[in-house]
Amino acid sequence: MRECRVLHDRDGRGEFFHVHTEVFGSRVFFEAVQRVGGYTGHGAVNAPVRMAAHRAARQGGDRSAGP
């Protein structure tokens, strides 16, 4: 999953998978999520990782250094 840059979260009821695009322009990006089983969260633990990847890309950092 790391090679494909899929973010993941799990709780006692199910799993959450999350992918996102690079930022287009200065603010627009797209994301897709999948909940498996009874996962009811919103993948909040993934937000800092996604934000850091977007920040690094904007600053010319290594885009392959994602999650």
PDB file of N, CA and C in Angstrom:
ATOM      1  N   MET A   1       0.820  -1.187   0.000  1.00  0.00           N
ATOM      2  CA  MET A   1       0.000   0.000   0.000  1.00  0.00           C
ATOM      3  C   MET A   1       0.870   1.259   0.000  1.00  0.00           C
ATOM      4  N   ARG A   2       2.012   1.196   0.649  1.00  0.00           N
ATOM      5  CA  ARG A   2       2.884   2.368   0.688  1.00  0.00           C
ATOM      6  C   ARG A   2       3.343   2.751  -0.712  1.00  0.00           C
ATOM      7  N   GLU A   3       3.706   1.768  -1.515  1.00  0.00           N
ATOM      8  CA  GLU A   3       4.163   2.039  -2.880  1.00  0.00           C
ATOM      9  C   GLU A   3       3.086   2.740  -3.708  1.00  0.00           C
ATOM     10  N   CYS A   4       1.840   2.415  -3.453  1.00  0.00           N
ATOM     11  CA  CYS A   4       0.719   3.031  -4.180  1.00  0.00           C
ATOM     12  C   CYS A   4       0.174   4.257  -3.459  1.00  0.00           C
ATOM     13  N   ARG A   5       0.789   4.620  -2.338  1.00  0.00           N
ATOM     14  CA  ARG A   5       0.411   5.802  -1.550  1.00  0.00           C
ATOM     15  C   ARG A   5      -1.015   5.738  -1.010  1.00  0.00           C
ATOM     16  N   VAL A   6      -1.402   4.566  -0.559  1.00  0.00           N
ATOM     17  CA  VAL A   6      -2.719   4.384   0.041  1.00  0.00           C
ATOM     18  C   VAL A   6      -2.582   4.584   1.552  1.00  0.00           C
ATOM     19  N   LEU A   7      -3.337   5.536   2.092  1.00  0.00           N
ATOM     20  CA  LEU A   7      -3.375   5.731   3.537  1.00  0.00           C
ATOM     21  C   LEU A   7      -4.394   4.756   4.112  1.00  0.00           C
ATOM     22  N   HIS A   8      -4.173   4.345   5.357  1.00  0.00           N
ATOM     23  CA  HIS A   8      -5.001   3.293   5.936  1.00  0.00           C
ATOM     24  C   HIS A   8      -5.238   3.578   7.406  1.00  0.00           C
ATOM     25  N   ASP A   9      -6.425   3.276   7.867  1.00  0.00           N
ATOM     26  CA  ASP A   9      -6.737   3.327   9.291  1.00  0.00           C
ATOM     27  C   ASP A   9      -7.604   2.115   9.594  1.00  0.00           C
ATOM     28  N   ARG A  10      -7.586   1.703  10.839  1.00  0.00           N
ATOM     29  CA  ARG A  10      -8.362   0.526  11.247  1.00  0.00           C
ATOM     30  C   ARG A  10      -8.874   0.768  12.661  1.00  0.00           C
ATOM     31  N   ASP A  11     -10.077   0.317  12.921  1.00  0.00           N
ATOM     32  CA  ASP A  11     -10.581   0.314  14.285  1.00  0.00           C
ATOM     33  C   ASP A  11     -11.165  -1.059  14.567  1.00  0.00           C
ATOM     34  N   GLY A  12     -11.821  -1.220  15.674  1.00  0.00           N
ATOM     35  CA  GLY A  12     -12.359  -2.520  16.055  1.00  0.00           C
ATOM     36  C   GLY A  12     -13.487  -3.016  15.171  1.00  0.00           C
ATOM     37  N   ARG A  13     -14.022  -2.145  14.311  1.00  0.00           N
ATOM     38  CA  ARG A  13     -15.159  -2.530  13.475  1.00  0.00           C
ATOM     39  C   ARG A  13     -14.820  -2.690  12.004  1.00  0.00           C
ATOM     40  N   GLY A  14     -13.738  -2.077  11.539  1.00  0.00           N
ATOM     41  CA  GLY A  14     -13.436  -2.176  10.116  1.00  0.00           C
ATOM     42  C   GLY A  14     -12.195  -1.388   9.735  1.00  0.00           C
ATOM     43  N   GLU A  15     -12.065  -1.129   8.439  1.00  0.00           N
ATOM     44  CA  GLU A  15     -10.885  -0.457   7.913  1.00  0.00           C
ATOM     45  C   GLU A  15     -11.281   0.705   7.011  1.00  0.00           C
ATOM     46  N   PHE A  16     -10.325   1.610   6.804  1.00  0.00           N
ATOM     47  CA  PHE A  16     -10.529   2.807   6.004  1.00  0.00           C
ATOM     48  C   PHE A  16      -9.333   2.956   5.073  1.00  0.00           C
ATOM     49  N   PHE A  17      -9.584   3.091   3.779  1.00  0.00           N
ATOM     50  CA  PHE A  17      -8.540   3.276   2.786  1.00  0.00           C
ATOM     51  C   PHE A  17      -8.741   4.639   2.132  1.00  0.00           C
ATOM     52  N   HIS A  18      -7.643   5.351   1.866  1.00  0.00           N
ATOM     53  CA  HIS A  18      -7.733   6.738   1.420  1.00  0.00           C
ATOM     54  C   HIS A  18      -6.598   7.022   0.428  1.00  0.00           C
ATOM     55  N   VAL A  19      -6.946   7.532  -0.738  1.00  0.00           N
ATOM     56  CA  VAL A  19      -5.945   7.977  -1.713  1.00  0.00           C
ATOM     57  C   VAL A  19      -6.270   9.418  -2.092  1.00  0.00           C
ATOM     58  N   HIS A  20      -5.244  10.154  -2.495  1.00  0.00           N
ATOM     59  CA  HIS A  20      -5.446  11.545  -2.883  1.00  0.00           C
ATOM     60  C   HIS A  20      -4.503  11.900  -4.020  1.00  0.00           C
ATOM     61  N   THR A  21      -4.886  12.917  -4.779  1.00  0.00           N
ATOM     62  CA  THR A  21      -4.050  13.393  -5.878  1.00  0.00           C
ATOM     63  C   THR A  21      -3.079  14.445  -5.354  1.00  0.00           C
ATOM     64  N   GLU A  22      -2.167  14.844  -6.214  1.00  0.00           N
ATOM     65  CA  GLU A  22      -1.346  16.007  -5.922  1.00  0.00           C
ATOM     66  C   GLU A  22      -2.251  17.234  -5.932  1.00  0.00           C
ATOM     67  N   VAL A  23      -1.776  18.338  -5.431  1.00  0.00           N
ATOM     68  CA  VAL A  23      -2.546  19.578  -5.441  1.00  0.00           C
ATOM     69  C   VAL A  23      -2.484  20.196  -6.834  1.00  0.00           C
ATOM     70  N   PHE A  24      -3.635  20.597  -7.348  1.00  0.00           N
ATOM     71  CA  PHE A  24      -3.716  21.307  -8.623  1.00  0.00           C
ATOM     72  C   PHE A  24      -3.842  22.784  -8.305  1.00  0.00           C
ATOM     73  N   GLY A  25      -3.020  23.610  -8.945  1.00  0.00           N
ATOM     74  CA  GLY A  25      -3.034  25.024  -8.599  1.00  0.00           C
ATOM     75  C   GLY A  25      -2.481  25.177  -7.201  1.00  0.00           C
ATOM     76  N   SER A  26      -3.176  25.897  -6.367  1.00  0.00           N
ATOM     77  CA  SER A  26      -2.671  26.090  -5.012  1.00  0.00           C
ATOM     78  C   SER A  26      -3.514  25.412  -3.938  1.00  0.00           C
ATOM     79  N   ARG A  27      -4.720  24.938  -4.303  1.00  0.00           N
ATOM     80  CA  ARG A  27      -5.592  24.401  -3.253  1.00  0.00           C
ATOM     81  C   ARG A  27      -6.431  23.190  -3.621  1.00  0.00           C
ATOM     82  N   VAL A  28      -6.574  22.860  -4.877  1.00  0.00           N
ATOM     83  CA  VAL A  28      -7.519  21.820  -5.273  1.00  0.00           C
ATOM     84  C   VAL A  28      -6.836  20.457  -5.350  1.00  0.00           C
ATOM     85  N   PHE A  29      -7.452  19.468  -4.740  1.00  0.00           N
ATOM     86  CA  PHE A  29      -7.003  18.088  -4.864  1.00  0.00           C
ATOM     87  C   PHE A  29      -8.232  17.200  -4.776  1.00  0.00           C
ATOM     88  N   PHE A  30      -8.081  15.983  -5.214  1.00  0.00           N
ATOM     89  CA  PHE A  30      -9.177  15.029  -5.174  1.00  0.00           C
ATOM     90  C   PHE A  30      -8.765  13.867  -4.290  1.00  0.00           C
ATOM     91  N   GLU A  31      -9.755  13.294  -3.632  1.00  0.00           N
ATOM     92  CA  GLU A  31      -9.481  12.135  -2.804  1.00  0.00           C
ATOM     93  C   GLU A  31     -10.615  11.131  -2.946  1.00  0.00           C
ATOM     94  N   ALA A  32     -10.265   9.880  -2.723  1.00  0.00           N
ATOM     95  CA  ALA A  32     -11.246   8.801  -2.744  1.00  0.00           C
ATOM     96  C   ALA A  32     -11.036   7.977  -1.483  1.00  0.00           C
ATOM     97  N   VAL A  33     -12.133   7.576  -0.879  1.00  0.00           N
ATOM     98  CA  VAL A  33     -12.052   6.773   0.337  1.00  0.00           C
ATOM     99  C   VAL A  33     -12.916   5.527   0.192  1.00  0.00           C
ATOM    100  N   GLN A  34     -12.545   4.510   0.942  1.00  0.00           N
ATOM    101  CA  GLN A  34     -13.351   3.287   1.001  1.00  0.00           C
ATOM    102  C   GLN A  34     -13.393   2.820   2.443  1.00  0.00           C
ATOM    103  N   ARG A  35     -14.585   2.581   2.929  1.00  0.00           N
ATOM    104  CA  ARG A  35     -14.758   2.009   4.260  1.00  0.00           C
ATOM    105  C   ARG A  35     -15.098   0.532   4.090  1.00  0.00           C
ATOM    106  N   VAL A  36     -14.454  -0.303   4.876  1.00  0.00           N
ATOM    107  CA  VAL A  36     -14.683  -1.746   4.812  1.00  0.00           C
ATOM    108  C   VAL A  36     -15.172  -2.197   6.182  1.00  0.00           C
ATOM    109  N   GLY A  37     -16.165  -3.040   6.180  1.00  0.00           N
ATOM    110  CA  GLY A  37     -16.725  -3.499   7.441  1.00  0.00           C
ATOM    111  C   GLY A  37     -17.527  -2.383   8.080  1.00  0.00           C
ATOM    112  N   GLY A  38     -17.429  -2.257   9.387  1.00  0.00           N
ATOM    113  CA  GLY A  38     -18.218  -1.262  10.104  1.00  0.00           C
ATOM    114  C   GLY A  38     -17.465  -0.001  10.472  1.00  0.00           C
ATOM    115  N   TYR A  39     -16.370   0.300   9.775  1.00  0.00           N
ATOM    116  CA  TYR A  39     -15.603   1.513  10.087  1.00  0.00           C
ATOM    117  C   TYR A  39     -16.501   2.729   9.922  1.00  0.00           C
ATOM    118  N   THR A  40     -16.592   3.557  10.957  1.00  0.00           N
ATOM    119  CA  THR A  40     -17.468   4.724  10.895  1.00  0.00           C
ATOM    120  C   THR A  40     -16.718   6.037  10.997  1.00  0.00           C
ATOM    121  N   GLY A  41     -15.397   5.978  11.164  1.00  0.00           N
ATOM    122  CA  GLY A  41     -14.614   7.199  11.296  1.00  0.00           C
ATOM    123  C   GLY A  41     -14.419   7.906   9.962  1.00  0.00           C
ATOM    124  N   HIS A  42     -13.615   8.937  10.004  1.00  0.00           N
ATOM    125  CA  HIS A  42     -13.343   9.727   8.807  1.00  0.00           C
ATOM    126  C   HIS A  42     -11.863   9.722   8.436  1.00  0.00           C
ATOM    127  N   GLY A  43     -11.081   8.813   8.999  1.00  0.00           N
ATOM    128  CA  GLY A  43      -9.666   8.748   8.674  1.00  0.00           C
ATOM    129  C   GLY A  43      -8.888   9.947   9.158  1.00  0.00           C
ATOM    130  N   ALA A  44      -9.306  10.550  10.252  1.00  0.00           N
ATOM    131  CA  ALA A  44      -8.674  11.771  10.753  1.00  0.00           C
ATOM    132  C   ALA A  44      -7.171  11.588  11.000  1.00  0.00           C
ATOM    133  N   VAL A  45      -6.760  10.385  11.343  1.00  0.00           N
ATOM    134  CA  VAL A  45      -5.333  10.160  11.592  1.00  0.00           C
ATOM    135  C   VAL A  45      -4.506  10.329  10.318  1.00  0.00           C
ATOM    136  N   ASN A  46      -5.147  10.260   9.146  1.00  0.00           N
ATOM    137  CA  ASN A  46      -4.428  10.400   7.879  1.00  0.00           C
ATOM    138  C   ASN A  46      -4.234  11.849   7.456  1.00  0.00           C
ATOM    139  N   ALA A  47      -5.006  12.770   7.997  1.00  0.00           N
ATOM    140  CA  ALA A  47      -4.949  14.171   7.560  1.00  0.00           C
ATOM    141  C   ALA A  47      -3.551  14.778   7.681  1.00  0.00           C
ATOM    142  N   PRO A  48      -2.833  14.605   8.786  1.00  0.00           N
ATOM    143  CA  PRO A  48      -1.495  15.200   8.869  1.00  0.00           C
ATOM    144  C   PRO A  48      -0.529  14.638   7.819  1.00  0.00           C
ATOM    145  N   VAL A  49      -0.675  13.365   7.483  1.00  0.00           N
ATOM    146  CA  VAL A  49       0.189  12.744   6.478  1.00  0.00           C
ATOM    147  C   VAL A  49      -0.096  13.342   5.103  1.00  0.00           C
ATOM    148  N   ARG A  50      -1.380  13.449   4.763  1.00  0.00           N
ATOM    149  CA  ARG A  50      -1.757  14.043   3.475  1.00  0.00           C
ATOM    150  C   ARG A  50      -1.301  15.489   3.391  1.00  0.00           C
ATOM    151  N   MET A  51      -1.501  16.243   4.460  1.00  0.00           N
ATOM    152  CA  MET A  51      -1.108  17.653   4.458  1.00  0.00           C
ATOM    153  C   MET A  51       0.411  17.808   4.313  1.00  0.00           C
ATOM    154  N   ALA A  52       1.170  16.958   4.967  1.00  0.00           N
ATOM    155  CA  ALA A  52       2.626  17.017   4.850  1.00  0.00           C
ATOM    156  C   ALA A  52       3.082  16.677   3.437  1.00  0.00           C
ATOM    157  N   ALA A  53       2.433  15.691   2.808  1.00  0.00           N
ATOM    158  CA  ALA A  53       2.794  15.331   1.429  1.00  0.00           C
ATOM    159  C   ALA A  53       2.484  16.481   0.478  1.00  0.00           C
ATOM    160  N   HIS A  54       1.343  17.135   0.658  1.00  0.00           N
ATOM    161  CA  HIS A  54       0.999  18.276  -0.186  1.00  0.00           C
ATOM    162  C   HIS A  54       1.968  19.434   0.039  1.00  0.00           C
ATOM    163  N   ARG A  55       2.327  19.690   1.288  1.00  0.00           N
ATOM    164  CA  ARG A  55       3.264  20.766   1.598  1.00  0.00           C
ATOM    165  C   ARG A  55       4.618  20.498   0.947  1.00  0.00           C
ATOM    166  N   ALA A  56       5.110  19.267   1.056  1.00  0.00           N
ATOM    167  CA  ALA A  56       6.400  18.918   0.460  1.00  0.00           C
ATOM    168  C   ALA A  56       6.365  19.085  -1.053  1.00  0.00           C
ATOM    169  N   ALA A  57       5.262  18.694  -1.679  1.00  0.00           N
ATOM    170  CA  ALA A  57       5.143  18.826  -3.137  1.00  0.00           C
ATOM    171  C   ALA A  57       5.139  20.293  -3.551  1.00  0.00           C
ATOM    172  N   ARG A  58       4.448  21.140  -2.794  1.00  0.00           N
ATOM    173  CA  ARG A  58       4.402  22.572  -3.118  1.00  0.00           C
ATOM    174  C   ARG A  58       5.772  23.219  -2.970  1.00  0.00           C
ATOM    175  N   GLN A  59       6.555  22.717  -2.030  1.00  0.00           N
ATOM    176  CA  GLN A  59       7.862  23.288  -1.758  1.00  0.00           C
ATOM    177  C   GLN A  59       8.961  22.621  -2.588  1.00  0.00           C
ATOM    178  N   GLY A  60       8.557  21.777  -3.526  1.00  0.00           N
ATOM    179  CA  GLY A  60       9.533  21.108  -4.383  1.00  0.00           C
ATOM    180  C   GLY A  60      10.211  19.931  -3.738  1.00  0.00           C
ATOM    181  N   GLY A  61       9.597  19.399  -2.686  1.00  0.00           N
ATOM    182  CA  GLY A  61      10.166  18.246  -2.002  1.00  0.00           C
ATOM    183  C   GLY A  61       9.974  16.981  -2.789  1.00  0.00           C
ATOM    184  N   ASP A  62      10.428  15.897  -2.234  1.00  0.00           N
ATOM    185  CA  ASP A  62      10.343  14.588  -2.871  1.00  0.00           C
ATOM    186  C   ASP A  62       8.912  14.088  -2.857  1.00  0.00           C
ATOM    187  N   ARG A  63       8.283  14.009  -4.008  1.00  0.00           N
ATOM    188  CA  ARG A  63       6.896  13.559  -4.091  1.00  0.00           C
ATOM    189  C   ARG A  63       6.756  12.072  -3.832  1.00  0.00           C
ATOM    190  N   SER A  64       7.830  11.330  -3.909  1.00  0.00           N
ATOM    191  CA  SER A  64       7.737   9.895  -3.661  1.00  0.00           C
ATOM    192  C   SER A  64       7.803   9.582  -2.171  1.00  0.00           C
ATOM    193  N   ALA A  65       8.009  10.584  -1.362  1.00  0.00           N
ATOM    194  CA  ALA A  65       8.137  10.360   0.077  1.00  0.00           C
ATOM    195  C   ALA A  65       6.798  10.427   0.777  1.00  0.00           C
ATOM    196  N   GLY A  66       5.764   9.940   0.129  1.00  0.00           N
ATOM    197  CA  GLY A  66       4.433   9.942   0.714  1.00  0.00           C
ATOM    198  C   GLY A  66       4.290   8.884   1.767  1.00  0.00           C
ATOM    199  N   PRO A  67       3.069   8.604   2.165  1.00  0.00           N
ATOM    200  CA  PRO A  67       2.794   7.630   3.209  1.00  0.00           C
ATOM    201  C   PRO A  67       3.290   6.256   2.881  1.00  0.00           C
TER     202      PRO A  67
END
